């Protein structure tokens, strides 16, 4: 048992050193100081990571490193898969978002795609990091990548979302279906006018009913930079209304309560994007999210099975498991 523990710890440190060096560009001397080890050991660990195949185009943590934790979460929430990733800094949610996105690229890389439609949440920071780290994927047949929500936030974010969708489509050899309409509008009349007069928006919305793999966005009921209140997005008072009705989070801007049940209100009619009913049709619904601020929303999404594949960090996974046990 002691020998297995030692080997596991060595793999953990090897993975962390490789990610700092290759993914973050941190110098070996700085890695040594950060982890409290010698520079010579850092060099040896980097060579070992290369020899063992941990270092590829992106750095991949060893599969099964948290197998027991993953299996426990799969059983507790009835999930198809759980992938637990060790973050470099669990308390820096910006770094955590990047780490999870890079990990998601490595996890999704082997998926076989054949004549499928992929629903993509292009405004999600984690999913954009995933597309930046992903390498070309072998596919066959006619594939489509469809944006599951319209524009949210300022023009810069719209540009980043468009590039991410195009890159993902290029990497999997798919036709992109852009939803270049506001994600949130002022009224149902505005929503209907946009849809009625934009053939590309109509084409994207029509594809929602045939999504096979959904790359889902999960958020709390807060406005997080670079999103701006009212800028193709809900206003602060609208989030306050949703919370007063019991919302603890949202899945692609569809509000859910603590048990994951939809929070029904007129706000739903202002969103140009996939509905929860349409999302449920997708066979694989993948969520990549972690951190304390999103914990309640992640738990709610799991309870109602709005996602059935979860990619998260160690601390969030441990909280999910411990919290669920306390309520049994």
Coordinates of C-alpha atoms in Angstrom, one line a residue, residues 19-265:
X19 CA 1.1 21.7 -16.4
X20 CA 2.9 24.7 -14.8
X21 CA 5.8 24.4 -17.3
X22 CA 4.0 23.5 -20.5
X23 CA 0.6 25.0 -20.1
X24 CA 1.5 28.1 -18.0
X25 CA 5.0 28.9 -19.2
X26 CA 6.3 29.0 -15.6
X27 CA 10.1 28.8 -15.4
X28 CA 11.7 25.8 -13.8
X29 CA 13.3 27.9 -11.0
X30 CA 9.9 29.4 -10.2
X31 CA 8.2 26.0 -10.2
X32 CA 10.9 24.8 -7.8
X33 CA 10.3 27.7 -5.5
X34 CA 6.5 27.4 -5.7
X35 CA 6.4 23.7 -4.9
X36 CA 9.4 23.7 -2.5
X37 CA 11.5 21.2 -4.4
X38 CA 14.9 21.5 -6.1
X39 CA 15.2 22.7 -9.7
X40 CA 17.0 19.4 -10.5
X41 CA 13.9 17.5 -9.4
X42 CA 11.7 19.7 -11.5
X43 CA 13.9 18.9 -14.5
X44 CA 13.7 15.1 -13.8
X45 CA 9.9 15.3 -13.3
X46 CA 9.5 17.1 -16.7
X47 CA 11.6 14.4 -18.4
X48 CA 9.6 11.6 -16.7
X49 CA 6.3 13.3 -17.7
X50 CA 7.5 13.3 -21.3
X51 CA 8.7 9.7 -21.2
X52 CA 5.4 8.5 -19.6
X53 CA 3.2 10.2 -22.1
X54 CA 1.6 12.7 -19.7
X55 CA 2.9 15.5 -21.8
X56 CA 1.4 15.6 -25.3
X57 CA 0.2 18.7 -27.0
X58 CA -1.7 19.6 -23.7
X59 CA -0.8 18.2 -20.3
X60 CA -3.0 15.4 -19.2
X61 CA -3.4 14.3 -15.6
X62 CA -3.1 10.5 -15.3
X63 CA -6.4 8.7 -15.8
X64 CA -7.9 7.2 -12.7
X65 CA -5.9 9.3 -10.3
X66 CA -9.2 10.1 -8.4
X67 CA -11.0 6.9 -9.5
X68 CA -12.7 6.3 -6.2
X69 CA -14.0 9.8 -5.9
X70 CA -15.2 9.7 -9.5
X71 CA -17.0 6.4 -9.1
X72 CA -18.7 7.6 -5.9
X73 CA -20.1 10.7 -7.6
X74 CA -21.3 8.6 -10.6
X75 CA -23.2 6.4 -8.2
X76 CA -24.6 9.2 -6.0
X77 CA -25.9 11.3 -8.9
X78 CA -26.5 8.6 -11.5
X79 CA -23.9 10.1 -13.9
X80 CA -22.5 8.4 -17.0
X81 CA -19.0 9.7 -16.3
X82 CA -17.2 12.0 -13.8
X83 CA -13.7 13.3 -14.4
X84 CA -12.0 14.9 -11.4
X85 CA -9.0 17.2 -12.1
X86 CA -6.5 18.6 -9.6
X87 CA -6.4 22.4 -10.1
X88 CA -3.2 24.3 -9.6
X89 CA -5.0 26.8 -7.4
X90 CA -8.4 25.8 -6.1
X91 CA -9.1 29.3 -4.7
X92 CA -8.4 31.2 -7.9
X93 CA -11.5 30.7 -10.0
X94 CA -9.9 32.2 -13.1
X95 CA -7.1 29.7 -13.0
X96 CA -9.6 27.0 -12.1
X97 CA -11.7 27.8 -15.2
X98 CA -8.6 27.5 -17.4
X99 CA -7.4 24.3 -15.8
X100 CA -10.8 22.6 -16.3
X101 CA -11.0 23.8 -19.9
X102 CA -7.6 22.3 -20.7
X103 CA -8.5 19.1 -18.9
X104 CA -11.8 18.9 -20.9
X105 CA -9.8 19.0 -24.1
X106 CA -7.8 16.0 -23.1
X107 CA -10.9 14.2 -22.0
X108 CA -12.9 14.9 -25.1
X109 CA -10.1 14.3 -27.5
X110 CA -10.7 10.5 -27.8
X111 CA -14.5 10.7 -28.3
X112 CA -15.5 9.2 -31.6
X113 CA -17.7 11.5 -33.6
X114 CA -19.8 10.2 -36.5
X115 CA -22.7 12.2 -38.2
X116 CA -23.5 14.0 -35.0
X117 CA -24.6 17.5 -33.9
X118 CA -22.6 19.1 -31.1
X119 CA -24.3 21.8 -29.1
X120 CA -21.7 24.4 -28.0
X121 CA -21.9 27.1 -25.3
X122 CA -19.6 29.5 -26.9
X123 CA -19.8 32.2 -24.2
X124 CA -18.6 29.8 -21.5
X125 CA -15.0 30.6 -20.5
X126 CA -14.2 26.9 -19.7
X127 CA -15.5 25.7 -23.1
X128 CA -13.5 28.4 -24.9
X129 CA -10.3 27.3 -23.0
X130 CA -11.2 23.8 -24.1
X131 CA -11.4 24.7 -27.8
X132 CA -8.0 26.6 -27.5
X133 CA -6.4 23.4 -26.2
X134 CA -8.1 20.8 -28.3
X135 CA -6.3 19.2 -31.3
X136 CA -7.9 17.9 -34.5
X137 CA -10.3 15.0 -33.9
X138 CA -10.9 12.1 -36.2
X139 CA -14.5 12.1 -37.4
X140 CA -16.7 10.7 -40.1
X141 CA -20.0 11.6 -41.7
X142 CA -21.8 15.0 -41.6
X143 CA -21.2 16.9 -38.4
X144 CA -22.5 20.2 -37.1
X145 CA -21.5 22.5 -34.3
X146 CA -24.5 24.7 -33.2
X147 CA -24.3 27.5 -30.7
X148 CA -26.9 26.9 -28.0
X149 CA -27.3 30.5 -26.8
X150 CA -27.1 33.8 -28.6
X151 CA -24.7 36.6 -27.8
X152 CA -24.2 37.7 -24.2
X153 CA -22.0 40.5 -23.0
X154 CA -20.0 43.1 -24.9
X155 CA -18.8 42.9 -28.6
X156 CA -15.4 41.6 -27.6
X157 CA -17.0 38.5 -26.0
X158 CA -19.2 38.0 -29.1
X159 CA -16.0 38.0 -31.2
X160 CA -14.3 35.4 -28.9
X161 CA -17.4 33.2 -28.9
X162 CA -17.5 33.3 -32.7
X163 CA -13.9 32.3 -33.0
X164 CA -14.3 29.5 -30.5
X165 CA -17.3 28.1 -32.4
X166 CA -15.4 28.2 -35.7
X167 CA -12.3 26.6 -34.2
X168 CA -14.3 23.8 -32.7
X169 CA -16.0 23.2 -36.0
X170 CA -12.7 23.2 -37.9
X171 CA -11.1 20.7 -35.4
X172 CA -13.9 18.2 -35.8
X173 CA -14.6 18.8 -39.5
X174 CA -18.1 20.1 -38.8
X175 CA -20.3 22.8 -40.3
X176 CA -20.8 25.6 -37.8
X177 CA -24.3 27.0 -37.1
X178 CA -23.9 30.4 -35.5
X179 CA -26.6 32.0 -33.4
X180 CA -25.6 35.6 -33.9
X181 CA -28.7 37.0 -32.1
X182 CA -28.9 38.6 -28.6
X183 CA -28.9 35.9 -25.9
X184 CA -31.4 38.0 -23.9
X185 CA -33.8 40.5 -25.4
X186 CA -36.1 43.2 -24.0
X187 CA -39.4 41.6 -25.0
X188 CA -41.0 38.6 -26.7
X189 CA -41.9 40.9 -29.6
X190 CA -38.2 41.7 -30.1
X191 CA -37.4 38.0 -29.8
X192 CA -40.0 37.0 -32.4
X193 CA -39.0 39.7 -34.8
X194 CA -35.3 38.6 -34.7
X195 CA -36.1 35.0 -35.3
X196 CA -38.6 35.7 -38.0
X197 CA -36.2 37.8 -40.0
X198 CA -32.9 35.9 -39.6
X199 CA -32.6 32.7 -41.5
X200 CA -29.3 31.8 -39.8
X201 CA -30.9 32.1 -36.4
X202 CA -33.8 29.9 -37.6
X203 CA -31.3 27.3 -38.8
X204 CA -29.5 27.2 -35.5
X205 CA -32.7 26.9 -33.5
X206 CA -34.0 24.1 -35.7
X207 CA -30.8 22.1 -34.9
X208 CA -31.5 22.2 -31.1
X209 CA -33.9 19.3 -31.5
X210 CA -31.2 17.0 -32.9
X211 CA -28.2 17.7 -30.6
X212 CA -26.4 14.5 -29.7
X213 CA -23.6 16.0 -27.5
X214 CA -24.3 19.2 -25.5
X215 CA -21.4 21.2 -24.1
X216 CA -23.4 22.8 -21.3
X217 CA -22.9 26.1 -19.5
X218 CA -23.6 26.3 -15.8
X219 CA -23.7 29.5 -13.8
X220 CA -24.9 31.0 -10.6
X221 CA -27.4 33.9 -10.5
X222 CA -24.8 36.6 -10.6
X223 CA -23.3 38.9 -13.2
X224 CA -19.6 38.0 -13.6
X225 CA -17.1 40.0 -15.6
X226 CA -16.9 40.5 -18.6
X227 CA -20.7 40.1 -18.7
X228 CA -22.6 43.4 -18.2
X229 CA -26.1 43.9 -16.7
X230 CA -28.6 44.4 -19.6
X231 CA -26.0 44.0 -22.4
X232 CA -27.6 41.0 -24.2
X233 CA -27.9 39.7 -20.7
X234 CA -30.3 39.7 -17.8
X235 CA -30.4 42.8 -15.6
X236 CA -29.6 42.8 -11.9
X237 CA -33.3 43.1 -11.0
X238 CA -34.1 40.2 -13.3
X239 CA -31.6 38.0 -11.5
X240 CA -33.1 39.2 -8.2
X241 CA -36.6 38.2 -9.5
X242 CA -35.3 34.7 -10.5
X243 CA -33.8 34.3 -7.0
X244 CA -37.0 35.4 -5.3
X245 CA -38.7 32.6 -7.2
X246 CA -36.2 30.0 -5.9
X247 CA -33.5 30.0 -8.5
X248 CA -30.0 29.0 -7.3
X249 CA -28.4 28.8 -10.7
X250 CA -28.9 28.5 -14.4
X251 CA -28.2 26.1 -17.2
X252 CA -27.6 28.0 -20.4
X253 CA -29.6 30.9 -18.9
X254 CA -32.5 28.6 -18.0
X255 CA -33.1 29.1 -14.2
X256 CA -33.3 26.1 -11.9
X257 CA -34.0 25.7 -8.2
X258 CA -31.9 23.8 -5.6
X259 CA -33.3 20.5 -6.8
X260 CA -32.7 21.3 -10.4
X261 CA -36.4 21.9 -11.2
X262 CA -37.0 24.6 -13.8
X263 CA -38.0 28.0 -12.3
X264 CA -40.8 29.1 -14.6
X265 CA -41.3 32.8 -15.3

